[in-house]
Amino acid sequence: MWDGLVGVAKETYTASLGEGVVPRPLMMPLVRGELVGLIWARPLKTGQDALAGIAELANIAAAAGADEVVLAWETHDVATACELPIVGPAPCLNMVLATRNGHVLHQFPYSEQILSRSPEGWASVAPDWRPTAAPQPGGELVPPIQAAVNFSFTPIELDHPDPFGVTVVLMEEDGYRFSLTEAFAR
């Protein structure tokens, strides 16, 4: 399963960077080994909004009763959006696999090969994936990612017969983008 999730994240990054866009942080919750779906952060404003918007990804994992979560984010993009120092390699696709008992950080650094530039100066790039470091059990996570990990396993208490469905609707209304698997689609 892990290799498949890494493949999806790398394909998403490759396609988005080719269009001149860095993908927003992504969460992939799992329930008993089954993928719930892919959830991308809503559009984020720099500062506190970005910190909150990334941490709020946890709501879907908590509502689904996830026992594992995978989060993916780009080092420089999250540091810039959250006004944090850059920690670790950049550019780099980071992925954390987390359970209630801990997490393992995986980093996939890349260099950027410029494909083209728009008249406005935006660059379309292709990632050239570099060798990866060993997985880091308990590796340091930036604050909004750590918050998303922590809150993913905190049960959501909603007085509603379908707390997962309500959470999906509310998050979609806030601008989060979902691609749910068939088992979890409404």
Short mmCIF file of N, CA and C in Angstrom, two decimals:
data_model
loop_
_atom_site.label_atom_id
_atom_site.label_comp_id
_atom_site.label_asym_id
_atom_site.label_seq_id
_atom_site.Cartn_x
_atom_site.Cartn_y
_atom_site.Cartn_z
N MET A 1 0.83 -1.20 0.00
CA MET A 1 0.00 0.00 0.00
C MET A 1 0.87 1.26 0.00
N TRP A 2 1.94 1.25 0.85
CA TRP A 2 2.78 2.44 0.97
C TRP A 2 3.36 2.85 -0.38
N ASP A 3 3.91 1.88 -1.13
CA ASP A 3 4.50 2.20 -2.43
C ASP A 3 3.47 2.81 -3.37
N GLY A 4 2.23 2.34 -3.32
CA GLY A 4 1.17 2.90 -4.14
C GLY A 4 0.86 4.34 -3.77
N LEU A 5 0.83 4.64 -2.47
CA LEU A 5 0.56 6.01 -2.02
C LEU A 5 1.70 6.95 -2.39
N VAL A 6 2.93 6.47 -2.29
CA VAL A 6 4.09 7.27 -2.71
C VAL A 6 3.99 7.53 -4.22
N GLY A 7 3.63 6.51 -4.97
CA GLY A 7 3.48 6.67 -6.42
C GLY A 7 2.43 7.70 -6.78
N VAL A 8 1.28 7.67 -6.08
CA VAL A 8 0.21 8.65 -6.32
C VAL A 8 0.71 10.06 -6.01
N ALA A 9 1.39 10.22 -4.88
CA ALA A 9 1.88 11.55 -4.51
C ALA A 9 2.90 12.06 -5.53
N LYS A 10 3.82 11.22 -5.95
CA LYS A 10 4.83 11.65 -6.93
C LYS A 10 4.19 11.98 -8.27
N GLU A 11 3.21 11.18 -8.70
CA GLU A 11 2.51 11.47 -9.96
C GLU A 11 1.77 12.80 -9.87
N THR A 12 1.11 13.04 -8.74
CA THR A 12 0.38 14.30 -8.53
C THR A 12 1.35 15.48 -8.58
N TYR A 13 2.49 15.35 -7.91
CA TYR A 13 3.47 16.43 -7.92
C TYR A 13 4.02 16.66 -9.31
N THR A 14 4.35 15.60 -10.01
CA THR A 14 4.91 15.73 -11.35
C THR A 14 3.92 16.44 -12.28
N ALA A 15 2.64 16.03 -12.23
CA ALA A 15 1.63 16.65 -13.09
C ALA A 15 1.42 18.12 -12.72
N SER A 16 1.30 18.41 -11.43
CA SER A 16 1.05 19.79 -11.00
C SER A 16 2.23 20.70 -11.30
N LEU A 17 3.43 20.25 -11.00
CA LEU A 17 4.61 21.08 -11.28
C LEU A 17 4.76 21.33 -12.77
N GLY A 18 4.35 20.35 -13.57
CA GLY A 18 4.37 20.51 -15.02
C GLY A 18 3.41 21.59 -15.49
N GLU A 19 2.39 21.87 -14.67
CA GLU A 19 1.44 22.94 -14.96
C GLU A 19 1.82 24.24 -14.26
N GLY A 20 2.96 24.24 -13.57
CA GLY A 20 3.43 25.46 -12.89
C GLY A 20 2.82 25.68 -11.53
N VAL A 21 2.28 24.62 -10.90
CA VAL A 21 1.61 24.75 -9.61
C VAL A 21 2.19 23.73 -8.63
N VAL A 22 2.43 24.16 -7.40
CA VAL A 22 2.81 23.22 -6.35
C VAL A 22 1.52 22.73 -5.71
N PRO A 23 1.32 21.41 -5.63
CA PRO A 23 0.08 20.92 -5.02
C PRO A 23 -0.03 21.33 -3.55
N ARG A 24 -1.26 21.55 -3.12
CA ARG A 24 -1.50 21.86 -1.71
C ARG A 24 -1.24 20.61 -0.88
N PRO A 25 -1.03 20.78 0.43
CA PRO A 25 -0.88 19.61 1.29
C PRO A 25 -2.03 18.63 1.09
N LEU A 26 -1.69 17.36 1.19
CA LEU A 26 -2.60 16.27 0.87
C LEU A 26 -2.66 15.29 2.04
N MET A 27 -3.86 14.84 2.39
CA MET A 27 -4.02 13.80 3.40
C MET A 27 -4.67 12.59 2.77
N MET A 28 -4.17 11.41 3.17
CA MET A 28 -4.73 10.14 2.72
C MET A 28 -4.99 9.29 3.97
N PRO A 29 -6.22 9.34 4.52
CA PRO A 29 -6.53 8.53 5.70
C PRO A 29 -6.83 7.08 5.31
N LEU A 30 -6.50 6.16 6.21
CA LEU A 30 -6.79 4.75 6.00
C LEU A 30 -7.55 4.20 7.20
N VAL A 31 -8.54 3.37 6.91
CA VAL A 31 -9.31 2.69 7.95
C VAL A 31 -9.14 1.19 7.73
N ARG A 32 -8.55 0.51 8.70
CA ARG A 32 -8.27 -0.93 8.60
C ARG A 32 -7.57 -1.27 7.28
N GLY A 33 -6.60 -0.45 6.90
CA GLY A 33 -5.81 -0.70 5.71
C GLY A 33 -6.47 -0.27 4.40
N GLU A 34 -7.70 0.25 4.47
CA GLU A 34 -8.41 0.67 3.26
C GLU A 34 -8.35 2.20 3.13
N LEU A 35 -7.93 2.66 1.96
CA LEU A 35 -7.82 4.09 1.69
C LEU A 35 -9.19 4.74 1.66
N VAL A 36 -9.37 5.80 2.45
CA VAL A 36 -10.61 6.58 2.45
C VAL A 36 -10.67 7.43 1.19
N GLY A 37 -9.57 8.05 0.84
CA GLY A 37 -9.51 8.91 -0.34
C GLY A 37 -8.37 9.90 -0.23
N LEU A 38 -8.36 10.84 -1.13
CA LEU A 38 -7.36 11.90 -1.16
C LEU A 38 -8.06 13.21 -0.82
N ILE A 39 -7.49 13.98 0.10
CA ILE A 39 -8.08 15.24 0.53
C ILE A 39 -6.99 16.31 0.46
N TRP A 40 -7.22 17.33 -0.37
CA TRP A 40 -6.27 18.43 -0.51
C TRP A 40 -6.73 19.62 0.32
N ALA A 41 -5.76 20.32 0.90
CA ALA A 41 -6.07 21.51 1.70
C ALA A 41 -6.82 22.53 0.85
N ARG A 42 -7.62 23.30 1.53
CA ARG A 42 -8.36 24.39 0.88
C ARG A 42 -7.37 25.48 0.47
N PRO A 43 -7.78 26.44 -0.36
CA PRO A 43 -6.89 27.57 -0.65
C PRO A 43 -6.47 28.25 0.66
N LEU A 44 -5.20 28.52 0.79
CA LEU A 44 -4.66 29.03 2.04
C LEU A 44 -4.12 30.44 1.89
N LYS A 45 -4.38 31.28 2.90
CA LYS A 45 -3.77 32.60 2.97
C LYS A 45 -2.53 32.47 3.85
N THR A 46 -1.51 33.24 3.57
CA THR A 46 -0.27 33.19 4.32
C THR A 46 -0.50 33.50 5.79
N GLY A 47 0.16 32.73 6.65
CA GLY A 47 0.12 32.98 8.09
C GLY A 47 -0.79 32.02 8.83
N GLN A 48 -1.54 32.56 9.78
CA GLN A 48 -2.39 31.74 10.65
C GLN A 48 -3.41 30.92 9.87
N ASP A 49 -3.93 31.47 8.79
CA ASP A 49 -4.91 30.73 7.99
C ASP A 49 -4.29 29.46 7.42
N ALA A 50 -3.05 29.55 6.96
CA ALA A 50 -2.37 28.36 6.41
C ALA A 50 -2.12 27.34 7.51
N LEU A 51 -1.69 27.79 8.68
CA LEU A 51 -1.48 26.88 9.80
C LEU A 51 -2.77 26.13 10.13
N ALA A 52 -3.87 26.87 10.23
CA ALA A 52 -5.16 26.26 10.56
C ALA A 52 -5.67 25.37 9.44
N GLY A 53 -5.56 25.84 8.20
CA GLY A 53 -6.08 25.09 7.06
C GLY A 53 -5.41 23.74 6.88
N ILE A 54 -4.12 23.67 7.18
CA ILE A 54 -3.40 22.39 7.07
C ILE A 54 -3.79 21.49 8.24
N ALA A 55 -3.82 22.04 9.44
CA ALA A 55 -4.19 21.24 10.62
C ALA A 55 -5.61 20.69 10.49
N GLU A 56 -6.50 21.45 9.85
CA GLU A 56 -7.90 21.02 9.72
C GLU A 56 -8.07 19.79 8.82
N LEU A 57 -7.03 19.42 8.07
CA LEU A 57 -7.11 18.18 7.30
C LEU A 57 -7.43 17.00 8.22
N ALA A 58 -7.04 17.11 9.47
CA ALA A 58 -7.27 16.04 10.45
C ALA A 58 -8.75 15.74 10.64
N ASN A 59 -9.62 16.71 10.39
CA ASN A 59 -11.06 16.51 10.62
C ASN A 59 -11.60 15.31 9.85
N ILE A 60 -11.16 15.12 8.63
CA ILE A 60 -11.69 14.03 7.82
C ILE A 60 -11.19 12.68 8.34
N ALA A 61 -9.93 12.63 8.77
CA ALA A 61 -9.39 11.39 9.32
C ALA A 61 -10.11 11.04 10.62
N ALA A 62 -10.31 12.03 11.47
CA ALA A 62 -11.00 11.80 12.73
C ALA A 62 -12.45 11.35 12.50
N ALA A 63 -13.12 11.99 11.56
CA ALA A 63 -14.52 11.64 11.27
C ALA A 63 -14.63 10.24 10.68
N ALA A 64 -13.62 9.81 9.94
CA ALA A 64 -13.63 8.47 9.33
C ALA A 64 -13.22 7.39 10.33
N GLY A 65 -12.64 7.81 11.46
CA GLY A 65 -12.12 6.83 12.41
C GLY A 65 -10.84 6.19 11.90
N ALA A 66 -10.01 6.98 11.23
CA ALA A 66 -8.77 6.46 10.63
C ALA A 66 -7.85 5.86 11.68
N ASP A 67 -7.20 4.77 11.32
CA ASP A 67 -6.18 4.21 12.20
C ASP A 67 -4.77 4.48 11.66
N GLU A 68 -4.70 5.00 10.44
CA GLU A 68 -3.44 5.45 9.84
C GLU A 68 -3.74 6.67 8.98
N VAL A 69 -2.78 7.57 8.89
CA VAL A 69 -2.89 8.68 7.95
C VAL A 69 -1.55 8.88 7.27
N VAL A 70 -1.63 9.33 6.04
CA VAL A 70 -0.45 9.73 5.29
C VAL A 70 -0.68 11.18 4.89
N LEU A 71 0.28 12.03 5.19
CA LEU A 71 0.21 13.42 4.76
C LEU A 71 1.39 13.68 3.83
N ALA A 72 1.15 14.47 2.80
CA ALA A 72 2.19 14.84 1.85
C ALA A 72 2.21 16.36 1.70
N TRP A 73 3.40 16.93 1.65
CA TRP A 73 3.55 18.37 1.50
C TRP A 73 4.92 18.70 0.95
N GLU A 74 5.06 19.89 0.41
CA GLU A 74 6.32 20.37 -0.15
C GLU A 74 6.98 21.29 0.88
N THR A 75 8.24 21.05 1.16
CA THR A 75 8.97 21.78 2.22
C THR A 75 8.84 23.29 2.09
N HIS A 76 9.27 23.83 0.96
CA HIS A 76 9.33 25.28 0.77
C HIS A 76 7.92 25.89 0.76
N ASP A 77 6.99 25.22 0.10
CA ASP A 77 5.63 25.75 -0.03
C ASP A 77 4.96 25.90 1.34
N VAL A 78 5.03 24.87 2.18
CA VAL A 78 4.40 24.94 3.50
C VAL A 78 5.13 25.94 4.40
N ALA A 79 6.45 25.97 4.35
CA ALA A 79 7.20 26.93 5.15
C ALA A 79 6.82 28.36 4.77
N THR A 80 6.72 28.63 3.48
CA THR A 80 6.36 29.97 3.02
C THR A 80 4.93 30.33 3.42
N ALA A 81 3.98 29.42 3.18
CA ALA A 81 2.57 29.69 3.49
C ALA A 81 2.37 29.91 4.98
N CYS A 82 3.11 29.17 5.80
CA CYS A 82 2.92 29.24 7.26
C CYS A 82 3.89 30.20 7.93
N GLU A 83 4.72 30.87 7.14
CA GLU A 83 5.72 31.81 7.65
C GLU A 83 6.63 31.13 8.67
N LEU A 84 7.15 29.96 8.29
CA LEU A 84 8.05 29.18 9.14
C LEU A 84 9.41 29.07 8.47
N PRO A 85 10.45 28.80 9.24
CA PRO A 85 11.75 28.57 8.61
C PRO A 85 11.72 27.26 7.82
N ILE A 86 12.53 27.20 6.77
CA ILE A 86 12.62 25.98 5.97
C ILE A 86 13.48 24.98 6.74
N VAL A 87 12.89 23.83 7.04
CA VAL A 87 13.59 22.77 7.75
C VAL A 87 13.67 21.56 6.82
N GLY A 88 14.87 21.08 6.57
CA GLY A 88 15.04 19.92 5.71
C GLY A 88 15.33 20.32 4.28
N PRO A 89 15.44 19.31 3.43
CA PRO A 89 15.76 19.58 2.03
C PRO A 89 14.63 20.33 1.32
N ALA A 90 15.02 21.19 0.38
CA ALA A 90 14.04 21.92 -0.43
C ALA A 90 14.66 22.12 -1.81
N PRO A 91 13.94 21.88 -2.88
CA PRO A 91 12.57 21.38 -2.89
C PRO A 91 12.53 19.90 -2.49
N CYS A 92 11.43 19.54 -1.84
CA CYS A 92 11.31 18.17 -1.35
C CYS A 92 9.84 17.84 -1.11
N LEU A 93 9.42 16.68 -1.59
CA LEU A 93 8.12 16.12 -1.26
C LEU A 93 8.32 15.35 0.04
N ASN A 94 7.59 15.74 1.06
CA ASN A 94 7.64 15.06 2.35
C ASN A 94 6.39 14.23 2.50
N MET A 95 6.53 13.05 3.08
CA MET A 95 5.37 12.22 3.38
C MET A 95 5.56 11.63 4.77
N VAL A 96 4.52 11.68 5.56
CA VAL A 96 4.57 11.08 6.88
C VAL A 96 3.48 10.02 6.96
N LEU A 97 3.86 8.87 7.47
CA LEU A 97 2.92 7.79 7.75
C LEU A 97 2.76 7.77 9.26
N ALA A 98 1.53 7.98 9.74
CA ALA A 98 1.30 8.11 11.17
C ALA A 98 0.18 7.19 11.65
N THR A 99 0.35 6.73 12.87
CA THR A 99 -0.69 6.01 13.61
C THR A 99 -0.79 6.67 14.98
N ARG A 100 -1.69 6.17 15.81
CA ARG A 100 -1.80 6.69 17.18
C ARG A 100 -0.48 6.54 17.94
N ASN A 101 0.32 5.56 17.56
CA ASN A 101 1.52 5.23 18.31
C ASN A 101 2.79 5.92 17.83
N GLY A 102 2.70 6.70 16.76
CA GLY A 102 3.88 7.40 16.28
C GLY A 102 3.85 7.61 14.78
N HIS A 103 4.95 8.12 14.25
CA HIS A 103 5.01 8.41 12.82
C HIS A 103 6.41 8.16 12.27
N VAL A 104 6.45 8.03 10.95
CA VAL A 104 7.71 7.89 10.22
C VAL A 104 7.70 8.92 9.09
N LEU A 105 8.72 9.75 9.06
CA LEU A 105 8.86 10.78 8.03
C LEU A 105 9.70 10.24 6.88
N HIS A 106 9.19 10.42 5.67
CA HIS A 106 9.91 10.04 4.44
C HIS A 106 10.09 11.31 3.63
N GLN A 107 11.30 11.51 3.10
CA GLN A 107 11.56 12.70 2.30
C GLN A 107 12.06 12.30 0.91
N PHE A 108 11.47 12.96 -0.09
CA PHE A 108 11.79 12.68 -1.49
C PHE A 108 12.27 13.97 -2.14
N PRO A 109 13.56 14.29 -1.98
CA PRO A 109 14.07 15.54 -2.57
C PRO A 109 14.10 15.44 -4.09
N TYR A 110 14.04 16.59 -4.70
CA TYR A 110 14.11 16.65 -6.16
C TYR A 110 14.76 17.95 -6.59
N SER A 111 15.27 17.97 -7.79
CA SER A 111 15.71 19.22 -8.40
C SER A 111 14.70 19.52 -9.49
N GLU A 112 14.63 20.78 -9.85
CA GLU A 112 13.62 21.22 -10.82
C GLU A 112 14.25 21.44 -12.18
N GLN A 113 13.70 20.79 -13.18
CA GLN A 113 14.10 21.00 -14.56
C GLN A 113 13.05 21.90 -15.21
N ILE A 114 13.43 23.10 -15.59
CA ILE A 114 12.46 24.05 -16.16
C ILE A 114 12.05 23.58 -17.55
N LEU A 115 10.73 23.45 -17.74
CA LEU A 115 10.17 23.04 -19.02
C LEU A 115 9.82 24.25 -19.88
N SER A 116 9.20 25.26 -19.23
CA SER A 116 8.82 26.48 -19.94
C SER A 116 8.50 27.56 -18.93
N ARG A 117 8.39 28.79 -19.45
CA ARG A 117 7.98 29.94 -18.62
C ARG A 117 6.84 30.66 -19.30
N SER A 118 5.88 31.07 -18.47
CA SER A 118 4.74 31.83 -19.01
C SER A 118 5.18 33.29 -19.15
N PRO A 119 4.42 34.08 -19.92
CA PRO A 119 4.75 35.51 -20.04
C PRO A 119 4.73 36.21 -18.69
N GLU A 120 3.96 35.68 -17.71
CA GLU A 120 3.89 36.28 -16.38
C GLU A 120 5.07 35.86 -15.51
N GLY A 121 5.90 34.94 -15.99
CA GLY A 121 7.07 34.50 -15.24
C GLY A 121 6.90 33.19 -14.50
N TRP A 122 5.73 32.56 -14.57
CA TRP A 122 5.52 31.28 -13.90
C TRP A 122 6.29 30.20 -14.64
N ALA A 123 6.93 29.33 -13.89
CA ALA A 123 7.72 28.26 -14.50
C ALA A 123 6.98 26.94 -14.43
N SER A 124 7.01 26.23 -15.52
CA SER A 124 6.54 24.86 -15.58
C SER A 124 7.78 23.99 -15.41
N VAL A 125 7.79 23.10 -14.41
CA VAL A 125 8.98 22.32 -14.14
C VAL A 125 8.68 20.84 -14.07
N ALA A 126 9.72 20.05 -14.24
CA ALA A 126 9.64 18.60 -14.07
C ALA A 126 10.56 18.25 -12.89
N PRO A 127 10.05 17.49 -11.92
CA PRO A 127 10.93 17.11 -10.83
C PRO A 127 11.90 16.01 -11.27
N ASP A 128 13.13 16.17 -10.89
CA ASP A 128 14.15 15.14 -11.12
C ASP A 128 14.41 14.55 -9.73
N TRP A 129 13.76 13.43 -9.45
CA TRP A 129 13.80 12.83 -8.11
C TRP A 129 15.22 12.40 -7.77
N ARG A 130 15.73 12.87 -6.66
CA ARG A 130 17.07 12.55 -6.19
C ARG A 130 16.99 11.38 -5.20
N PRO A 131 18.14 10.81 -4.84
CA PRO A 131 18.13 9.71 -3.87
C PRO A 131 17.50 10.16 -2.55
N THR A 132 16.77 9.24 -1.94
CA THR A 132 16.08 9.56 -0.69
C THR A 132 16.92 9.13 0.50
N ALA A 133 16.72 9.84 1.59
CA ALA A 133 17.36 9.47 2.85
C ALA A 133 16.56 8.33 3.47
N ALA A 134 17.12 7.71 4.47
CA ALA A 134 16.42 6.64 5.18
C ALA A 134 15.19 7.20 5.87
N PRO A 135 14.11 6.41 5.97
CA PRO A 135 12.93 6.86 6.71
C PRO A 135 13.33 7.25 8.14
N GLN A 136 12.64 8.27 8.66
CA GLN A 136 12.97 8.82 9.97
C GLN A 136 11.85 8.55 10.97
N PRO A 137 11.91 7.47 11.74
CA PRO A 137 10.89 7.25 12.77
C PRO A 137 10.91 8.42 13.76
N GLY A 138 9.75 9.00 14.00
CA GLY A 138 9.66 10.14 14.91
C GLY A 138 10.30 11.40 14.39
N GLY A 139 10.57 11.48 13.07
CA GLY A 139 11.22 12.65 12.47
C GLY A 139 10.46 13.93 12.76
N GLU A 140 11.20 15.04 12.83
CA GLU A 140 10.60 16.34 13.15
C GLU A 140 9.63 16.77 12.06
N LEU A 141 8.42 17.16 12.49
CA LEU A 141 7.40 17.63 11.57
C LEU A 141 7.15 19.11 11.82
N VAL A 142 6.86 19.86 10.74
CA VAL A 142 6.53 21.27 10.92
C VAL A 142 5.21 21.36 11.69
N PRO A 143 5.00 22.45 12.45
CA PRO A 143 3.84 22.54 13.35
C PRO A 143 2.47 22.21 12.74
N PRO A 144 2.11 22.70 11.54
CA PRO A 144 0.76 22.36 11.07
C PRO A 144 0.61 20.89 10.71
N ILE A 145 1.68 20.26 10.25
CA ILE A 145 1.63 18.83 9.94
C ILE A 145 1.55 18.03 11.24
N GLN A 146 2.33 18.43 12.24
CA GLN A 146 2.28 17.75 13.54
C GLN A 146 0.87 17.87 14.13
N ALA A 147 0.26 19.05 14.00
CA ALA A 147 -1.11 19.23 14.51
C ALA A 147 -2.08 18.33 13.77
N ALA A 148 -1.94 18.24 12.44
CA ALA A 148 -2.83 17.37 11.66
C ALA A 148 -2.66 15.92 12.09
N VAL A 149 -1.43 15.49 12.33
CA VAL A 149 -1.20 14.12 12.81
C VAL A 149 -1.87 13.92 14.16
N ASN A 150 -1.63 14.83 15.09
CA ASN A 150 -2.18 14.69 16.44
C ASN A 150 -3.70 14.63 16.43
N PHE A 151 -4.34 15.53 15.70
CA PHE A 151 -5.80 15.62 15.72
C PHE A 151 -6.48 14.54 14.88
N SER A 152 -5.73 13.86 14.01
CA SER A 152 -6.33 12.82 13.17
C SER A 152 -6.90 11.67 13.98
N PHE A 153 -6.37 11.47 15.17
CA PHE A 153 -6.78 10.33 15.98
C PHE A 153 -7.61 10.76 17.19
N THR A 154 -8.09 12.01 17.17
CA THR A 154 -8.98 12.52 18.22
C THR A 154 -10.40 12.41 17.69
N PRO A 155 -11.23 11.57 18.31
CA PRO A 155 -12.59 11.39 17.80
C PRO A 155 -13.37 12.70 17.72
N ILE A 156 -14.12 12.85 16.62
CA ILE A 156 -14.99 14.01 16.45
C ILE A 156 -16.33 13.66 17.07
N GLU A 157 -16.82 14.53 17.91
CA GLU A 157 -18.11 14.29 18.54
C GLU A 157 -19.15 15.18 17.88
N LEU A 158 -19.88 14.59 16.94
CA LEU A 158 -20.97 15.29 16.26
C LEU A 158 -22.26 14.56 16.56
N ASP A 159 -23.26 15.30 16.93
CA ASP A 159 -24.57 14.71 17.19
C ASP A 159 -25.31 14.63 15.85
N HIS A 160 -24.88 13.64 15.05
CA HIS A 160 -25.46 13.46 13.72
C HIS A 160 -25.32 11.99 13.36
N PRO A 161 -26.30 11.43 12.64
CA PRO A 161 -26.19 10.01 12.29
C PRO A 161 -25.05 9.68 11.32
N ASP A 162 -24.55 10.67 10.59
CA ASP A 162 -23.46 10.44 9.64
C ASP A 162 -22.37 11.50 9.83
N PRO A 163 -21.57 11.37 10.90
CA PRO A 163 -20.55 12.40 11.14
C PRO A 163 -19.53 12.51 10.01
N PHE A 164 -19.21 11.40 9.34
CA PHE A 164 -18.27 11.45 8.23
C PHE A 164 -18.85 12.26 7.08
N GLY A 165 -20.09 11.96 6.69
CA GLY A 165 -20.73 12.68 5.59
C GLY A 165 -20.85 14.17 5.86
N VAL A 166 -21.22 14.52 7.09
CA VAL A 166 -21.35 15.94 7.46
C VAL A 166 -19.99 16.62 7.38
N THR A 167 -18.96 15.94 7.86
CA THR A 167 -17.61 16.52 7.82
C THR A 167 -17.17 16.76 6.38
N VAL A 168 -17.43 15.80 5.49
CA VAL A 168 -17.07 15.97 4.08
C VAL A 168 -17.78 17.19 3.50
N VAL A 169 -19.08 17.30 3.74
CA VAL A 169 -19.85 18.43 3.19
C VAL A 169 -19.31 19.75 3.72
N LEU A 170 -19.09 19.83 5.03
CA LEU A 170 -18.61 21.09 5.62
C LEU A 170 -17.22 21.46 5.09
N MET A 171 -16.36 20.45 4.96
CA MET A 171 -15.01 20.74 4.46
C MET A 171 -15.04 21.13 2.98
N GLU A 172 -15.90 20.48 2.19
CA GLU A 172 -16.03 20.88 0.78
C GLU A 172 -16.51 22.32 0.67
N GLU A 173 -17.46 22.70 1.53
CA GLU A 173 -17.96 24.08 1.53
C GLU A 173 -16.85 25.07 1.86
N ASP A 174 -15.87 24.63 2.67
CA ASP A 174 -14.74 25.50 3.02
C ASP A 174 -13.65 25.52 1.94
N GLY A 175 -13.78 24.66 0.91
CA GLY A 175 -12.83 24.69 -0.20
C GLY A 175 -11.86 23.52 -0.25
N TYR A 176 -11.97 22.57 0.68
CA TYR A 176 -11.13 21.38 0.61
C TYR A 176 -11.60 20.55 -0.58
N ARG A 177 -10.65 19.88 -1.25
CA ARG A 177 -10.99 19.08 -2.42
C ARG A 177 -10.86 17.60 -2.07
N PHE A 178 -11.86 16.82 -2.44
CA PHE A 178 -11.92 15.41 -2.08
C PHE A 178 -11.93 14.53 -3.32
N SER A 179 -11.30 13.37 -3.19
CA SER A 179 -11.44 12.29 -4.14
C SER A 179 -11.56 11.03 -3.27
N LEU A 180 -12.82 10.68 -2.92
CA LEU A 180 -13.05 9.56 -2.01
C LEU A 180 -13.11 8.24 -2.78
N THR A 181 -12.66 7.18 -2.14
CA THR A 181 -12.78 5.86 -2.75
C THR A 181 -14.24 5.44 -2.72
N GLU A 182 -14.58 4.47 -3.52
CA GLU A 182 -15.98 4.04 -3.65
C GLU A 182 -16.59 3.66 -2.30
N ALA A 183 -15.83 2.99 -1.44
CA ALA A 183 -16.36 2.54 -0.15
C ALA A 183 -16.75 3.70 0.75
N PHE A 184 -16.14 4.87 0.55
CA PHE A 184 -16.39 6.01 1.43
C PHE A 184 -17.14 7.14 0.73
N ALA A 185 -17.40 7.01 -0.57
CA ALA A 185 -18.12 8.07 -1.29
C ALA A 185 -19.55 8.13 -0.76
N ARG A 186 -20.10 9.33 -0.78
CA ARG A 186 -21.47 9.53 -0.27
C ARG A 186 -22.49 8.87 -1.13
#
